[in-house]
Short mmCIF file of C-alpha atoms and ligand atoms in Angstrom, two decimals:
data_model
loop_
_atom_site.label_atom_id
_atom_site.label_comp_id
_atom_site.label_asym_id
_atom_site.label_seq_id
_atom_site.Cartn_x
_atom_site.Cartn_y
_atom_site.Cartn_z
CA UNK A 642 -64.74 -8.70 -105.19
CA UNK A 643 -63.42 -11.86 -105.83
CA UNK A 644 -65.08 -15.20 -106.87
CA UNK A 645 -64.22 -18.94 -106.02
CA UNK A 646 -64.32 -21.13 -108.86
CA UNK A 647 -62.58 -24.26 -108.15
CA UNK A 648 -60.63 -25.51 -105.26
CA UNK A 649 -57.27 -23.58 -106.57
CA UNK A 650 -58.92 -21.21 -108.85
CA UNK A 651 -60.51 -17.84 -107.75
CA UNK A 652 -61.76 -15.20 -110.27
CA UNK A 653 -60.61 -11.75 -108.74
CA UNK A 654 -61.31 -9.77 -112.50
CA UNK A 655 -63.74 -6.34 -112.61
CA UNK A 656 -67.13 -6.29 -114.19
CA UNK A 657 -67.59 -3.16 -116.05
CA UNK A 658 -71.31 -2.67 -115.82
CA UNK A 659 -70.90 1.41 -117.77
CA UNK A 660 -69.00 0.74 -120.36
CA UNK A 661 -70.92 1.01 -123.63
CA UNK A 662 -67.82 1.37 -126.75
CA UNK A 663 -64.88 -0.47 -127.15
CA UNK A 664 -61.65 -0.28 -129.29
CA UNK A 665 -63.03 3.17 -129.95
CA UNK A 666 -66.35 3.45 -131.17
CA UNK A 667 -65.98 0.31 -133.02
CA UNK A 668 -67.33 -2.04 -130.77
CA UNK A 669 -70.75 -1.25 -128.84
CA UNK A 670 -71.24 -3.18 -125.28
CA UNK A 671 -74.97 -2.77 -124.63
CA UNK A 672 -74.65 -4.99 -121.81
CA UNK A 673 -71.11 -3.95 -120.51
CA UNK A 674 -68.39 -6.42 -119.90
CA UNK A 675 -66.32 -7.70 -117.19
CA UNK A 676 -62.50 -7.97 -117.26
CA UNK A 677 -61.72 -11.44 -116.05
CA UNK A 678 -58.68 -12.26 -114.33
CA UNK A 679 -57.76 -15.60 -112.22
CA UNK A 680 -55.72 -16.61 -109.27
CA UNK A 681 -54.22 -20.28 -109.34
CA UNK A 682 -52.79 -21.66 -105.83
CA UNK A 683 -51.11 -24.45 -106.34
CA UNK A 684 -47.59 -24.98 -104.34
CA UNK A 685 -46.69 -22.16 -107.04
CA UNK A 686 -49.68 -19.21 -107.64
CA UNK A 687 -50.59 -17.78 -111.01
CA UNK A 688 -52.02 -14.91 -112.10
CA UNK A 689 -53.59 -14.89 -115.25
CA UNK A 690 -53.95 -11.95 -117.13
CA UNK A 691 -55.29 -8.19 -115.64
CA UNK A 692 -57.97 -5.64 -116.37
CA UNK A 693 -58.40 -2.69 -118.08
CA UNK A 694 -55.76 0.24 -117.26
CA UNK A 695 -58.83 2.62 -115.78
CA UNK A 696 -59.05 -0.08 -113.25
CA UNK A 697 -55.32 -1.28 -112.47
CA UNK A 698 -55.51 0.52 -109.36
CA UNK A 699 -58.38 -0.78 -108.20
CA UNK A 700 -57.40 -4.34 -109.29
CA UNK A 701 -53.65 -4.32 -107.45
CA UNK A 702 -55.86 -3.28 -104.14
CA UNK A 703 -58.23 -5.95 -104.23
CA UNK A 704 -56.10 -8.44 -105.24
CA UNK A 705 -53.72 -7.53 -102.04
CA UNK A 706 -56.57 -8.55 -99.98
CA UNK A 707 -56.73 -11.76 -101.61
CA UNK A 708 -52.92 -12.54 -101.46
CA UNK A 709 -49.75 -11.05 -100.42
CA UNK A 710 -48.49 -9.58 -104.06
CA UNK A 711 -44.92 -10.90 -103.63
CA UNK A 712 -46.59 -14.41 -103.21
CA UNK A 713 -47.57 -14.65 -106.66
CA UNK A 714 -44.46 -16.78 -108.39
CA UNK A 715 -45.64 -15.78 -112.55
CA UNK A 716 -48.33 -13.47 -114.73
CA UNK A 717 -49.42 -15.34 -117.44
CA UNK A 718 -50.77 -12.76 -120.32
CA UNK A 719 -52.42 -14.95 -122.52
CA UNK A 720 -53.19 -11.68 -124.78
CA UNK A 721 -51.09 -8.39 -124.46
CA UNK A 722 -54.55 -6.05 -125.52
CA UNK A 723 -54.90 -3.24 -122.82
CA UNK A 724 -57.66 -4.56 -121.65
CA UNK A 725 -56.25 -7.54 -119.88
CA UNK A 726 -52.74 -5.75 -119.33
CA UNK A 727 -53.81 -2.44 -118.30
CA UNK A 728 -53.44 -3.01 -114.87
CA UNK A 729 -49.84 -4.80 -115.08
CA UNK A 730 -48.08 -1.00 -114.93
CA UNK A 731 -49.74 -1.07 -111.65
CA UNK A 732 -48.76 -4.74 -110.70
CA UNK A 733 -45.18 -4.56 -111.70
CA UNK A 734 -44.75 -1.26 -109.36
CA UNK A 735 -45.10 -3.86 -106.98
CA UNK A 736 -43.41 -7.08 -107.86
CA UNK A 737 -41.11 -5.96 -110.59
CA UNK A 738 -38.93 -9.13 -110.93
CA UNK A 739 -41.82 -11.75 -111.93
CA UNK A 740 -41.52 -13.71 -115.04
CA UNK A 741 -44.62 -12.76 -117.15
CA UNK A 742 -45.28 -16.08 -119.23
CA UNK A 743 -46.57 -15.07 -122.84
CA UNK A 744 -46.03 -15.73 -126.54
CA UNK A 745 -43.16 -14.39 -128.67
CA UNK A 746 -45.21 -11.60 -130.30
CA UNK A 747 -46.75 -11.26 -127.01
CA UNK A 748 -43.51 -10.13 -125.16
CA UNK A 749 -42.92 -7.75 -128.12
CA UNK A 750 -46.61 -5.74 -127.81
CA UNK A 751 -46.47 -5.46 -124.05
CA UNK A 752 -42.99 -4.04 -124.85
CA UNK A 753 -44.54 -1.46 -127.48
CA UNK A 754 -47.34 -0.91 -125.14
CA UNK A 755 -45.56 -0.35 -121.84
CA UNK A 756 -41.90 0.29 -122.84
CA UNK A 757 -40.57 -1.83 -119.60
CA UNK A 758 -38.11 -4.47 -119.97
CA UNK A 759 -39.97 -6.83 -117.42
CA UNK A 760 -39.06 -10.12 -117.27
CA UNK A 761 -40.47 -12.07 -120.22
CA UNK A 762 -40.65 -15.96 -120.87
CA UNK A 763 -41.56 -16.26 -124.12
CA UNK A 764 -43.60 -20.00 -124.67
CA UNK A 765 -44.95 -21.86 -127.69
CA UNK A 766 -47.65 -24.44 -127.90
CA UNK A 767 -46.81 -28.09 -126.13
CA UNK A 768 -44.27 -25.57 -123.26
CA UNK A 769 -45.60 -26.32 -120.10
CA UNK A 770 -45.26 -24.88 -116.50
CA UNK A 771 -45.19 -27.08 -113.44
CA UNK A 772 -46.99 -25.61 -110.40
CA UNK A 773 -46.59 -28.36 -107.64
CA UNK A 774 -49.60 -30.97 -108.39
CA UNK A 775 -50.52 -29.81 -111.57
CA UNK A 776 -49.44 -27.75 -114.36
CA UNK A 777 -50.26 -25.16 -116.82
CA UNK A 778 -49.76 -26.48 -120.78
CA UNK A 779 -49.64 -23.40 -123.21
CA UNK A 780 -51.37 -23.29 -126.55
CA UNK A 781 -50.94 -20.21 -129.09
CA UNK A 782 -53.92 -19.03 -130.69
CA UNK A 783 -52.42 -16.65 -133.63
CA UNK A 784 -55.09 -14.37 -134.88
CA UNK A 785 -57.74 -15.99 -132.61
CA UNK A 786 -57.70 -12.60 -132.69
CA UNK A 787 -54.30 -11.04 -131.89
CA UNK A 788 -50.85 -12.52 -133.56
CA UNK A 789 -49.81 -12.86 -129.75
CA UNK A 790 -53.12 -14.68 -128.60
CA UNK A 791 -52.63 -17.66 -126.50
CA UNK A 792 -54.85 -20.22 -124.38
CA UNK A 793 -53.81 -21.69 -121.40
CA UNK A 794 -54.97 -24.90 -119.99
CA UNK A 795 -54.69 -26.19 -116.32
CA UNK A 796 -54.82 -29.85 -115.41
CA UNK A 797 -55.96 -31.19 -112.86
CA UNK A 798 -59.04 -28.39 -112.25
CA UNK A 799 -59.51 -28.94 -116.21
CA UNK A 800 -60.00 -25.48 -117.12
CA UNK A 801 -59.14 -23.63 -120.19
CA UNK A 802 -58.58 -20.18 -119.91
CA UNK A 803 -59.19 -19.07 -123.52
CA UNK A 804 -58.31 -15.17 -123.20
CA UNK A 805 -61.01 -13.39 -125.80
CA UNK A 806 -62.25 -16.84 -127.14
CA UNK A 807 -65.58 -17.63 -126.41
CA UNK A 808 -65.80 -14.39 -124.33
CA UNK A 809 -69.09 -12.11 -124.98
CA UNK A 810 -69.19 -8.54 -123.39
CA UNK A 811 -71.82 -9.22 -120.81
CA UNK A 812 -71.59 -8.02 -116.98
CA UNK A 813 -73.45 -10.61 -114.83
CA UNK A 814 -72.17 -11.05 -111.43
CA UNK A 815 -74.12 -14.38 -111.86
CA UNK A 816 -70.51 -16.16 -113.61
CA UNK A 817 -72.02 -18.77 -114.70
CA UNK A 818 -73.70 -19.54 -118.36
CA UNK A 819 -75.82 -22.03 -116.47
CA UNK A 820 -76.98 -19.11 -114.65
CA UNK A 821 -77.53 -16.28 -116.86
CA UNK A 822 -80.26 -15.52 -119.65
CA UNK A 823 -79.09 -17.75 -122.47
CA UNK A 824 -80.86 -15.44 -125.43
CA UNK A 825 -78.56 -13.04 -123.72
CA UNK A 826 -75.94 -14.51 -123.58
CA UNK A 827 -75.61 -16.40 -126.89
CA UNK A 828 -76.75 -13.11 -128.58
CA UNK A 829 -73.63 -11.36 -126.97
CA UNK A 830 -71.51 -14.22 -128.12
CA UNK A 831 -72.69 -14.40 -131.43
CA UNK A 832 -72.05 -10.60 -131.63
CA UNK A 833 -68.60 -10.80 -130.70
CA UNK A 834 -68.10 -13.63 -133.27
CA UNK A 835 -69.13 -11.92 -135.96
CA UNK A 836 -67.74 -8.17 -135.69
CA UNK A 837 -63.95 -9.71 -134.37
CA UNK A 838 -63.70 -13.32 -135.44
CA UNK A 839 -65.51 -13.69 -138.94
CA UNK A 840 -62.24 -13.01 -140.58
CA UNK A 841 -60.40 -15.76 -139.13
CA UNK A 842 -63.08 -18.41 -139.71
CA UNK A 843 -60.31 -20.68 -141.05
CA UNK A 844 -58.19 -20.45 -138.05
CA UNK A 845 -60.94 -20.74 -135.93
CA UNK A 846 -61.84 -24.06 -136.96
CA UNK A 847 -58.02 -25.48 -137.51
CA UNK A 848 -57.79 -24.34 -133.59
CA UNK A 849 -60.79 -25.80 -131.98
CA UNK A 850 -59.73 -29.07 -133.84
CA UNK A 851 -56.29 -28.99 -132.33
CA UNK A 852 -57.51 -28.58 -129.14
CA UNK A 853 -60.25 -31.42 -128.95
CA UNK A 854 -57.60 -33.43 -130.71
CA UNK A 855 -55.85 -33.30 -127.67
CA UNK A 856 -58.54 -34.84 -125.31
CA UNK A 857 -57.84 -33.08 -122.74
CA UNK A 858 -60.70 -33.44 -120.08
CA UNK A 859 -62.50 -29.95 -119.80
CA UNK A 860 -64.62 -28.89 -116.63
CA UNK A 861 -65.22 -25.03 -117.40
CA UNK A 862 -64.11 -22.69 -120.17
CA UNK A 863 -62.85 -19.76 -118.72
CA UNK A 864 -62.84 -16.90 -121.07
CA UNK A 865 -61.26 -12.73 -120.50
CA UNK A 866 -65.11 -11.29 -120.89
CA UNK A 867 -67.99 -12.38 -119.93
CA UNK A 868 -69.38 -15.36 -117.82
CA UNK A 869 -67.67 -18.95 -117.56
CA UNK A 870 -68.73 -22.20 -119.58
CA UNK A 871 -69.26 -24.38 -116.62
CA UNK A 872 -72.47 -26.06 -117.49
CA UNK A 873 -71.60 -28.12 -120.94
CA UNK A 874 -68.46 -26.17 -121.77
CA UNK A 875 -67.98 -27.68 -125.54
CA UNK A 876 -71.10 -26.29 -126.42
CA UNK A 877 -69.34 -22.65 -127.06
CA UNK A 878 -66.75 -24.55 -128.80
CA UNK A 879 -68.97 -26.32 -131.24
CA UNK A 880 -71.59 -23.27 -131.35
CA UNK A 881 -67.82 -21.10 -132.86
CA UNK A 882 -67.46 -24.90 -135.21
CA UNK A 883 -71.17 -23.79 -136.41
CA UNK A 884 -70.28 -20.02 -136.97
CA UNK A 885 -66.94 -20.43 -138.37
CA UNK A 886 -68.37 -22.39 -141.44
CA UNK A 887 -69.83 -19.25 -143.02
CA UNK A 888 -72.51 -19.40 -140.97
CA UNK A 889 -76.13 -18.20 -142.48
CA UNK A 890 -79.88 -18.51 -141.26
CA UNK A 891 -82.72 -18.36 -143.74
CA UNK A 892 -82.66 -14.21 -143.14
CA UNK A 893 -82.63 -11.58 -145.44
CA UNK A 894 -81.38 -8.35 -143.91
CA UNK A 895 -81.98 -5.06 -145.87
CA UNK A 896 -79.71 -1.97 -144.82
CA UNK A 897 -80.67 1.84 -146.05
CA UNK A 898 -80.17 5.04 -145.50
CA UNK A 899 -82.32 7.76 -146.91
CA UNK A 900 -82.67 11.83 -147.38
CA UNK A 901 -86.38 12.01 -147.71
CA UNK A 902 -87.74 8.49 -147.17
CA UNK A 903 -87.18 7.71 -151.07
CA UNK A 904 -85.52 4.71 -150.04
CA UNK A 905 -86.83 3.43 -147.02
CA UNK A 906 -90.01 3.11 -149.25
CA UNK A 907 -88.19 1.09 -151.51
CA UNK A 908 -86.67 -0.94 -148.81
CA UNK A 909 -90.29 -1.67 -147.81
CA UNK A 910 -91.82 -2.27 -150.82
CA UNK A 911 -88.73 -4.91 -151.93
CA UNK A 912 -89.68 -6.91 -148.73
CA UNK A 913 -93.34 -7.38 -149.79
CA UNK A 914 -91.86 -8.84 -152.67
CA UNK A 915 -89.48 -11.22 -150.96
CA UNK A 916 -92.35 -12.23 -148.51
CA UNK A 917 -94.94 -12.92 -151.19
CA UNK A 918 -92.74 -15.45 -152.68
CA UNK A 919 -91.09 -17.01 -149.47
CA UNK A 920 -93.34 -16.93 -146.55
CA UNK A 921 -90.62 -18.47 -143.91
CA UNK A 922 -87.76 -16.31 -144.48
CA UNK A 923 -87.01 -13.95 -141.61
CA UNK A 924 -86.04 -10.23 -143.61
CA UNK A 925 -85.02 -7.64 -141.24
CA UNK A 926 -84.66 -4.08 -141.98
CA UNK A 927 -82.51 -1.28 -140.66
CA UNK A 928 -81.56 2.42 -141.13
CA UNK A 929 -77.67 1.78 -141.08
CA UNK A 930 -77.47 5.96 -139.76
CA UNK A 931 -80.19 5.17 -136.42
CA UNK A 932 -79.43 1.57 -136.01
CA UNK A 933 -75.76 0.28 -134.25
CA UNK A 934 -73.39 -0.88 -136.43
CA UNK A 935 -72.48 -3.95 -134.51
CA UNK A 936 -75.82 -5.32 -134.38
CA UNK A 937 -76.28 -4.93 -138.18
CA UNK A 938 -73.06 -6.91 -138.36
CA UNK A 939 -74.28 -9.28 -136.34
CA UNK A 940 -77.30 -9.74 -138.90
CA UNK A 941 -75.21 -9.58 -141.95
CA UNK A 942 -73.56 -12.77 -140.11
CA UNK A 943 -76.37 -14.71 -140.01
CA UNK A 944 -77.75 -13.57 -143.70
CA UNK A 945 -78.00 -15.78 -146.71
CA UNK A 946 -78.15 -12.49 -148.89
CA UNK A 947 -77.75 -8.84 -148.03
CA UNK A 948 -79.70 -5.71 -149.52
CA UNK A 949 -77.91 -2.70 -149.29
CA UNK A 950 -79.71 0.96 -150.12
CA UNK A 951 -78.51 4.73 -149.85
CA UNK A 952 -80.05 7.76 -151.80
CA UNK A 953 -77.30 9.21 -154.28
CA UNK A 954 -75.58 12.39 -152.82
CA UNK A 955 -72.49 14.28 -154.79
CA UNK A 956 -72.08 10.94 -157.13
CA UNK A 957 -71.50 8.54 -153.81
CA UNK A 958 -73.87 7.59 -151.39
CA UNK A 959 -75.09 8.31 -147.81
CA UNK A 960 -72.74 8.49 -145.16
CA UNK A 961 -73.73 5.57 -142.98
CA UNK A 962 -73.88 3.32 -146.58
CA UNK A 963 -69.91 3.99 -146.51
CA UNK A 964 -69.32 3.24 -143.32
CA UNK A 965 -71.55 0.02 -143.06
CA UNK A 966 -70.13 -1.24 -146.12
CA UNK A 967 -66.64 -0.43 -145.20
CA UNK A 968 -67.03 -2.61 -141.59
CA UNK A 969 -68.70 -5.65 -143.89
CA UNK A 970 -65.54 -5.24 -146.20
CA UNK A 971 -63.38 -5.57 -143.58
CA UNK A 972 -64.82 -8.93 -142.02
CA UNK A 973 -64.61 -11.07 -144.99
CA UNK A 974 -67.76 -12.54 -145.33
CA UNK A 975 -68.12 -15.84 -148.11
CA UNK A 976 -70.84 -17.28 -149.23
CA UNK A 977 -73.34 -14.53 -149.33
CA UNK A 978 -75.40 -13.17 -151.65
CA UNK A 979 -75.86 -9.39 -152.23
CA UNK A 980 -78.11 -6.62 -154.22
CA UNK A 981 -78.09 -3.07 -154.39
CA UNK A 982 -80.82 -0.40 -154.96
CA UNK A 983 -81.70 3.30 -153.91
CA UNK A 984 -83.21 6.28 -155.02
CA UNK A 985 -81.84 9.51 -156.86
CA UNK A 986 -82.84 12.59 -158.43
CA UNK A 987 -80.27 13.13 -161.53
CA UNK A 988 -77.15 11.95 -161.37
CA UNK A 989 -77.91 8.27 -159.61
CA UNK A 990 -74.63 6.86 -159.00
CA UNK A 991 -75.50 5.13 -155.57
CA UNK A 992 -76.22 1.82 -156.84
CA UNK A 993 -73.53 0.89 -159.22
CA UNK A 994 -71.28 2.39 -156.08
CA UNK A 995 -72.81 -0.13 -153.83
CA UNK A 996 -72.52 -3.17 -156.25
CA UNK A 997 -69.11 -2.33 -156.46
CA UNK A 998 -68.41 -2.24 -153.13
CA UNK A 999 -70.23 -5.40 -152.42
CA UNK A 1000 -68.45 -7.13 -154.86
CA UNK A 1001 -64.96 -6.12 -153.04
CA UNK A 1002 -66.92 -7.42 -150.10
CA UNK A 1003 -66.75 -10.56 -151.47
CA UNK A 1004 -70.27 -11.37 -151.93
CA UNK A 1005 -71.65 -12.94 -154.65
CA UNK A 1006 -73.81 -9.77 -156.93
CA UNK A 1007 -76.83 -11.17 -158.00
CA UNK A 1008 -78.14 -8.61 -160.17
CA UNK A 1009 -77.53 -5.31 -160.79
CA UNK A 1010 -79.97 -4.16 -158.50
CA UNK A 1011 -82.65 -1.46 -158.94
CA UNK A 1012 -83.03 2.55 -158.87
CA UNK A 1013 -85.61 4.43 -158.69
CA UNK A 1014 -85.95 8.06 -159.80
CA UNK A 1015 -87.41 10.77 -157.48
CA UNK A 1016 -90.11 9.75 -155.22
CA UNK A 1017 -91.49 6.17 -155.93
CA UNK A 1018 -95.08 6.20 -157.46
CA UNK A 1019 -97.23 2.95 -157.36
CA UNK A 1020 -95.30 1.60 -160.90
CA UNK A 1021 -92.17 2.03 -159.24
CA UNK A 1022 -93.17 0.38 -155.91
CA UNK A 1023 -94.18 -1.97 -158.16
CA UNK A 1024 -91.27 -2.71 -159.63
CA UNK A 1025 -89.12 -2.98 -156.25
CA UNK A 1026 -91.86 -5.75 -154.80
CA UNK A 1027 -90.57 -7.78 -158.64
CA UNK A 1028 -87.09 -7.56 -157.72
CA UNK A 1029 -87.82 -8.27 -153.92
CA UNK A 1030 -89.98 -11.54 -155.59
CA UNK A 1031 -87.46 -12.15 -157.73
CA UNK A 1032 -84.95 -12.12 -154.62
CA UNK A 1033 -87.02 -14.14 -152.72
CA UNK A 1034 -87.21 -16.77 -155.05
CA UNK A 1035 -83.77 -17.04 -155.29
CA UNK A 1036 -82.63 -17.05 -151.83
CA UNK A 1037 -86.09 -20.02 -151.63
CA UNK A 1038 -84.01 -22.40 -154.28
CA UNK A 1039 -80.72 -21.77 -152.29
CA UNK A 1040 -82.01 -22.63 -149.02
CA UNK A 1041 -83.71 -25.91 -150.60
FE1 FEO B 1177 -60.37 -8.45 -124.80
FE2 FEO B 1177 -58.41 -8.59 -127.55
O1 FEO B 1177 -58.95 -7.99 -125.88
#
C-alpha cells in the first residue's frame, strides 16, 4: 500500500493494526500504530526513514513496486529507533552504497544497532540537501526523545517530517487528522506525550519555538506514527506548547491497590470527601494492578494532585504501587500535588513508603496522608471523607 500525499510526496509506511506493547511492555497501543515512511521525487528521490524490522521485508517489496530501489539517491533516518530502521538491513541488501543522511549520534546508534559501516552523512541543524527544485533543511531534535532525534523539513511541499513528534500510536488508513475521530486521536496523542515526552518538557518548548521562529510556511506535519496534521497543522504544535508547561486539568486521580478491599474502601470514601467540598472537580479512580499503566500515566498528566494507596505487605507495599510509582518517578512530573494513604494490619509501613516515594517523584507532599487499621468501620470511613474534604479544599483554592 502506498499513499499520495502531495505532488512529490507519497507515504509508502505499514500500519500495524495487532500490535498492542511497545518498547517491551512499557508502552500499551490499544489502537495499534502505523510505521510511517515517505518517498520524495524531486530530480533527486528521498526516502525517509523505514518500518519496524518484522516488516522490512515486506516494506523493501512494496516499495520496489513503487520505484526501482537503485533510483532512490539518499535515506534520511531522522531517528535511528528500530522501529523506523528495522527495515534498512533489508534495504541496504539492496542498495548498499547510499548515503543515509542522519545526526552525529544518529550514525553512531544505527552503527550499535546494525554493526554495518554504511555510508553515513552526519548533518546538524541549518545543513541542507538540494533535491532539484526544492530542498530538504535539517533540524536536530536532541531528546525530543532520542539524543539522535532529528526533523526534517521540505520546501516547497511545506512539510515537516517530525519523526516521533507529534506522532500518536493510532492505525487509521484514513491519514488524515481531518479525517479521523478527534477524541481518538488527541487521546492517543496526549498519551504518547505524557508516558515519553513529560521529561523533556523544557526541550520541548525551546524546540517548537525554534522552529516557528523560523517561519517557515507549513502545509502538513508529517509525523513516524500515526495520521498526518494536514487540516490546521500548528494545532499539534501548540496543543505539545499547552502540555509541555506542566500541564494539569482540574482532576484528581486516586491510584490503589488492595488485598481485601481495605483500601479501595478508603479510596472511595476519600472521594466523597473531595466531592462534598468541590463539586466540579473531575476525581478518577483506578486499581493500578487491573488498570494499564499508560493510561494512569496519562491521568497523572493531566492531575493537579495525585492520591496514591496500597495495603502494607512485608513492610513495603503492593506490587503494582511500586511499579506505578516507579513509571511516575521516572517522568518527572512538577507542579503536582500528592497524598498517600492505605490500610494495614500491624506493621503499616505503606504510607510513609509512598510519601517517600512521592516526594522523590517530585511532587509537592501535602500531608502526611492517612492509614487506616484493619477493615475500615464507619469512624474510619469517616475520617478518610475529612482528609478527602480537606483535599478537596485545597486543590478548590489552587485552581482559583
Ligand atoms: Fe517511534 Fe522513538 O521510535
Amino acid at each position: 500500500m502506498s499513499f499520495k500525499i502531495s505532488d512529490k510526496v507519497d507515504w509508502v509506511g505499514k500500519i500495524d493494526w495487532e500490535i498492542r506493547d511497545y518498547h517491551g511492555k512499557e508502552y500499551s497501543t490499544h489502537k495499534g500504530t502505523s510505521y510511517n515512511s515517505y518517498l520524495i521525487r524531486d530530480e533527486k528521490t528521498v526516502l525517509i526513514d523505514t518500518v519496524w524490522q518484522p516488516f522490512g521485508k515486506e516494506f523493501v517489496a512494496n516499495l520496489k513496486k513503487e520505484i526501482d530501489l537503485n533510483k532512490i539517491d539518499y535515506i534520511i533516518a531522522n531517528h535511528s529507533e528500530v522501529d523506523h530502521s528495522g527495515a534498512l538491513p533489508n534495504l541496504m541488501m539492496e542498495i548498499p552504497n547510499i548515503p543515509i543522511y542522519c545526526t552525529k549520534n544518529g550514525a553512531k546508534f544505527l552503527k550499535a544497532h546494525y554493526h554495518k559501516d554504511w555510508n553515513f552523512i552526519e548533518v546538524k541543524t541549518g545543513d541542507t540537501l538540494d533535491l532539484g527544485k526544492n530542498k530538504l533543511i535539517f533540524v536536530e531534535a536532541r531528546m525530543l526523545h532520542w539524543p539522535d532525534s532529528m526533523f526534517t523539513y521540505l520546501t516547497g511541499e511545506n512539510i515537516l517530517f517530525s519523526n516521533d513528534a507529534f506522532g500518536q500510536h493510532y492505525a487509521s488508513e484514513l491519514m488524515y487528522n481531518n479525517k479521523v475521530d478527534n477524541a481518538e486521536l488527541f487521546q492517543e496523542a496526549i498519551k504518547y506525550y505524557a508516558n515519553i515526552l513529560t521529561p523533556f518538557n523544557p526541550l520541548v518548548v525551546k524546540k517548537i519555538e525554534e522552529i516557528l521562529s523560523l517561519n517557515l510556511p507549513l502545509d502538513m506535519i508529517c509525523p513516524s506514527h500515526g495520521i498526518i496534521w494536514k487540516e490546521n497543522p500548528l494545532q499539534i504544535a501548540n496543543k505539545y506548547m499547552e502540555w509541555a508547561k506542566d500541564y494539569k486539568e482540574n482532576q484528581i486521580t486516586i491510584i490503589y491497590d488492595t488485598m481485601w478491599n481495605a483500601t479501595r474502601i478508603m479510596a472511595e470514601a476519600i472521594s466523597y470527601g473531595i466531592k462534598e467540598v468541590n463539586k466540579d472537580i473531575t476525581i478518577k479512580i483506578f486499581n493500578s494492578s487491573k488498570n494499564d499503566k499508560n493510561d494512569i500515566v496519562t491521568e497523572v498528566f493531566k492531575s493537579n494532585m495525585v492520591l496514591v494507596g496500597s495495603s502494607t505487605i512485608n513492610k513495603g507495599v503492593l506490587s503494582s504501587t511500586a511499579a506505578i510509582l516507579e513509571m511516575i518517578k521516572g517522568l518527572s512530573f512538577k507542579g503536582k500535588k500528592a497524598a498517600a494513604f492505605g490500610s494495614y494490619g500491624w506493621s503499616g509501613e505503606s504510607v510513609e513508603i509512598i510519601t517517600e516515594e512521592l516526594k522523590k517523584a517530585g511532587f509537592e507532599i501535602i500531608n502526611g496522608g492517612i492509614k487506616e487499621m484493619w477493615n475500615p468501620d464507619e469512624l474510619a470511613l469517616d475520617r478518610c471523607k475529612d482528609f478527602g474534604k480537606s483535599i478537596g479544599k485545597i486543590v478548590g483554592e489552587t485552581i482559583k
